[in-house]
Amino acid sequence: MRFETRREREQRLKRQKRSSIFGMVSAFGVVLILGLVLLNGKRTLAVKNAQYEEKKALLTQQISEEESRTGELEEYRKYIQTKKFVEEMAKNKFGLIYPDEMIFKPSDK
């Protein structure tokens, strides 16, 4: 077992003190860098969230428009299956009439 002199002891304590200060400064630096990285990540996520919210609103609007269009198409589908639609198409496009039907045309003067 070796005894240390007062000077050696003072130097050892000085090194330990410097080492502990360096460790604390390093730890503070790491925490600071980690905080900055997290802050940057939070900002990025906030921007993406805003973009996704805009996209969500747009898609919700499109869904409601398509649902109303679906309702209109369903009504039209029911209409074209009626006898009234067939009669209108026959009269308008093909000029057909019922056998007992008479057509009056205005005279040209």
mmCIF file of C-alpha atoms in Angstrom:
data_model
loop_
_atom_site.group_PDB
_atom_site.id
_atom_site.type_symbol
_atom_site.label_atom_id
_atom_site.label_comp_id
_atom_site.label_asym_id
_atom_site.label_seq_id
_atom_site.Cartn_x
_atom_site.Cartn_y
_atom_site.Cartn_z
ATOM 1 C CA MET A 1 0.000 0.000 0.000
ATOM 2 C CA ARG A 2 1.366 3.306 -1.095
ATOM 3 C CA PHE A 3 0.671 6.552 0.666
ATOM 4 C CA GLU A 4 0.067 9.644 -1.371
ATOM 5 C CA THR A 5 1.558 12.970 -0.602
ATOM 6 C CA ARG A 6 -0.465 16.075 0.038
ATOM 7 C CA ARG A 7 0.420 17.416 -3.395
ATOM 8 C CA GLU A 8 -0.629 14.181 -5.130
ATOM 9 C CA ARG A 9 -3.857 14.165 -3.167
ATOM 10 C CA GLU A 10 -4.604 17.778 -4.203
ATOM 11 C CA GLN A 11 -3.882 16.964 -7.861
ATOM 12 C CA ARG A 12 -6.102 13.868 -7.692
ATOM 13 C CA LEU A 13 -8.962 15.871 -6.160
ATOM 14 C CA LYS A 14 -8.458 18.612 -8.763
ATOM 15 C CA ARG A 15 -8.667 16.008 -11.575
ATOM 16 C CA GLN A 16 -11.788 14.489 -10.037
ATOM 17 C CA LYS A 17 -13.382 17.917 -9.732
ATOM 18 C CA ARG A 18 -12.543 18.761 -13.352
ATOM 19 C CA SER A 19 -13.829 15.370 -14.447
ATOM 20 C CA SER A 20 -17.117 15.826 -12.581
ATOM 21 C CA ILE A 21 -17.570 19.345 -14.004
ATOM 22 C CA PHE A 22 -16.846 18.044 -17.505
ATOM 23 C CA GLY A 23 -19.372 15.245 -16.933
ATOM 24 C CA MET A 24 -22.065 17.658 -15.801
ATOM 25 C CA VAL A 25 -21.418 20.005 -18.746
ATOM 26 C CA SER A 26 -21.491 17.035 -21.138
ATOM 27 C CA ALA A 27 -24.738 15.752 -19.632
ATOM 28 C CA PHE A 28 -26.286 19.229 -19.873
ATOM 29 C CA GLY A 29 -25.178 19.470 -23.508
ATOM 30 C CA VAL A 30 -26.689 16.090 -24.330
ATOM 31 C CA VAL A 31 -29.970 17.058 -22.635
ATOM 32 C CA LEU A 32 -29.985 20.376 -24.505
ATOM 33 C CA ILE A 33 -29.384 18.694 -27.873
ATOM 34 C CA LEU A 34 -32.055 16.095 -27.117
ATOM 35 C CA GLY A 35 -34.495 18.865 -26.217
ATOM 36 C CA LEU A 36 -33.791 20.676 -29.482
ATOM 37 C CA VAL A 37 -34.301 17.490 -31.483
ATOM 38 C CA LEU A 38 -37.602 16.840 -29.717
ATOM 39 C CA LEU A 39 -38.743 20.431 -30.283
ATOM 40 C CA ASN A 40 -37.948 20.154 -33.985
ATOM 41 C CA GLY A 41 -39.820 16.830 -34.143
ATOM 42 C CA LYS A 42 -42.819 18.409 -32.448
ATOM 43 C CA ARG A 43 -42.905 21.237 -34.989
ATOM 44 C CA THR A 44 -42.664 18.786 -37.860
ATOM 45 C CA LEU A 45 -45.497 16.706 -36.430
ATOM 46 C CA ALA A 46 -47.632 19.819 -35.913
ATOM 47 C CA VAL A 47 -47.193 20.780 -39.574
ATOM 48 C CA LYS A 48 -48.037 17.257 -40.741
ATOM 49 C CA ASN A 49 -51.052 17.174 -38.434
ATOM 50 C CA ALA A 50 -52.349 20.431 -39.927
ATOM 51 C CA GLN A 51 -51.911 19.018 -43.430
ATOM 52 C CA TYR A 52 -53.731 15.821 -42.474
ATOM 53 C CA GLU A 53 -56.579 17.812 -40.914
ATOM 54 C CA GLU A 54 -56.984 19.795 -44.149
ATOM 55 C CA LYS A 55 -56.966 16.587 -46.152
ATOM 56 C CA LYS A 56 -59.485 15.038 -43.762
ATOM 57 C CA ALA A 57 -61.835 18.012 -44.172
ATOM 58 C CA LEU A 58 -61.529 17.813 -47.959
ATOM 59 C CA LEU A 59 -62.209 14.077 -47.984
ATOM 60 C CA THR A 60 -65.191 14.509 -45.660
ATOM 61 C CA GLN A 61 -66.622 17.092 -48.045
ATOM 62 C CA GLN A 62 -66.055 14.767 -50.999
ATOM 63 C CA ILE A 63 -67.766 11.930 -49.150
ATOM 64 C CA SER A 64 -70.847 14.049 -48.477
ATOM 65 C CA GLU A 65 -70.943 15.178 -52.126
ATOM 66 C CA GLU A 66 -70.686 11.593 -53.334
ATOM 67 C CA GLU A 67 -73.390 10.468 -50.916
ATOM 68 C CA SER A 68 -75.767 13.134 -52.230
ATOM 69 C CA ARG A 69 -74.865 12.165 -55.792
ATOM 70 C CA THR A 70 -75.578 8.538 -54.910
ATOM 71 C CA GLY A 71 -79.016 9.557 -53.689
ATOM 72 C CA GLU A 72 -79.706 11.442 -56.919
ATOM 73 C CA LEU A 73 -78.562 8.478 -59.011
ATOM 74 C CA GLU A 74 -80.753 6.141 -56.990
ATOM 75 C CA GLU A 75 -83.771 8.382 -57.639
ATOM 76 C CA TYR A 76 -82.902 8.497 -61.353
ATOM 77 C CA ARG A 77 -82.540 4.699 -61.435
ATOM 78 C CA LYS A 78 -86.004 4.329 -59.953
ATOM 79 C CA TYR A 79 -87.373 6.882 -62.437
ATOM 80 C CA ILE A 80 -85.972 5.157 -65.534
ATOM 81 C CA GLN A 81 -87.665 1.936 -64.475
ATOM 82 C CA THR A 82 -91.099 3.570 -64.641
ATOM 83 C CA LYS A 83 -93.540 3.476 -67.527
ATOM 84 C CA LYS A 84 -93.601 7.277 -67.654
ATOM 85 C CA PHE A 85 -89.878 7.403 -68.550
ATOM 86 C CA VAL A 86 -90.327 4.830 -71.323
ATOM 87 C CA GLU A 87 -93.222 6.810 -72.773
ATOM 88 C CA GLU A 88 -91.264 10.069 -72.704
ATOM 89 C CA MET A 89 -88.270 8.480 -74.437
ATOM 90 C CA ALA A 90 -90.488 6.904 -77.078
ATOM 91 C CA LYS A 91 -92.202 10.224 -77.799
ATOM 92 C CA ASN A 92 -89.183 12.526 -77.633
ATOM 93 C CA LYS A 93 -86.482 10.447 -79.292
ATOM 94 C CA PHE A 94 -88.406 8.201 -81.652
ATOM 95 C CA GLY A 95 -91.571 10.187 -82.280
ATOM 96 C CA LEU A 96 -93.806 7.257 -81.361
ATOM 97 C CA ILE A 97 -97.372 7.707 -80.235
ATOM 98 C CA TYR A 98 -100.229 5.497 -79.026
ATOM 99 C CA PRO A 99 -102.524 4.159 -81.775
ATOM 100 C CA ASP A 100 -105.525 6.107 -80.486
ATOM 101 C CA GLU A 101 -103.518 9.320 -79.897
ATOM 102 C CA MET A 102 -103.863 12.348 -82.185
ATOM 103 C CA ILE A 103 -101.241 15.030 -82.673
ATOM 104 C CA PHE A 104 -102.127 18.601 -83.578
ATOM 105 C CA LYS A 105 -99.480 20.799 -85.162
ATOM 106 C CA PRO A 106 -99.727 24.562 -85.382
ATOM 107 C CA SER A 107 -100.165 25.954 -88.862
ATOM 108 C CA ASP A 108 -97.395 28.067 -90.314
ATOM 109 C CA LYS A 109 -98.574 31.559 -91.220
#
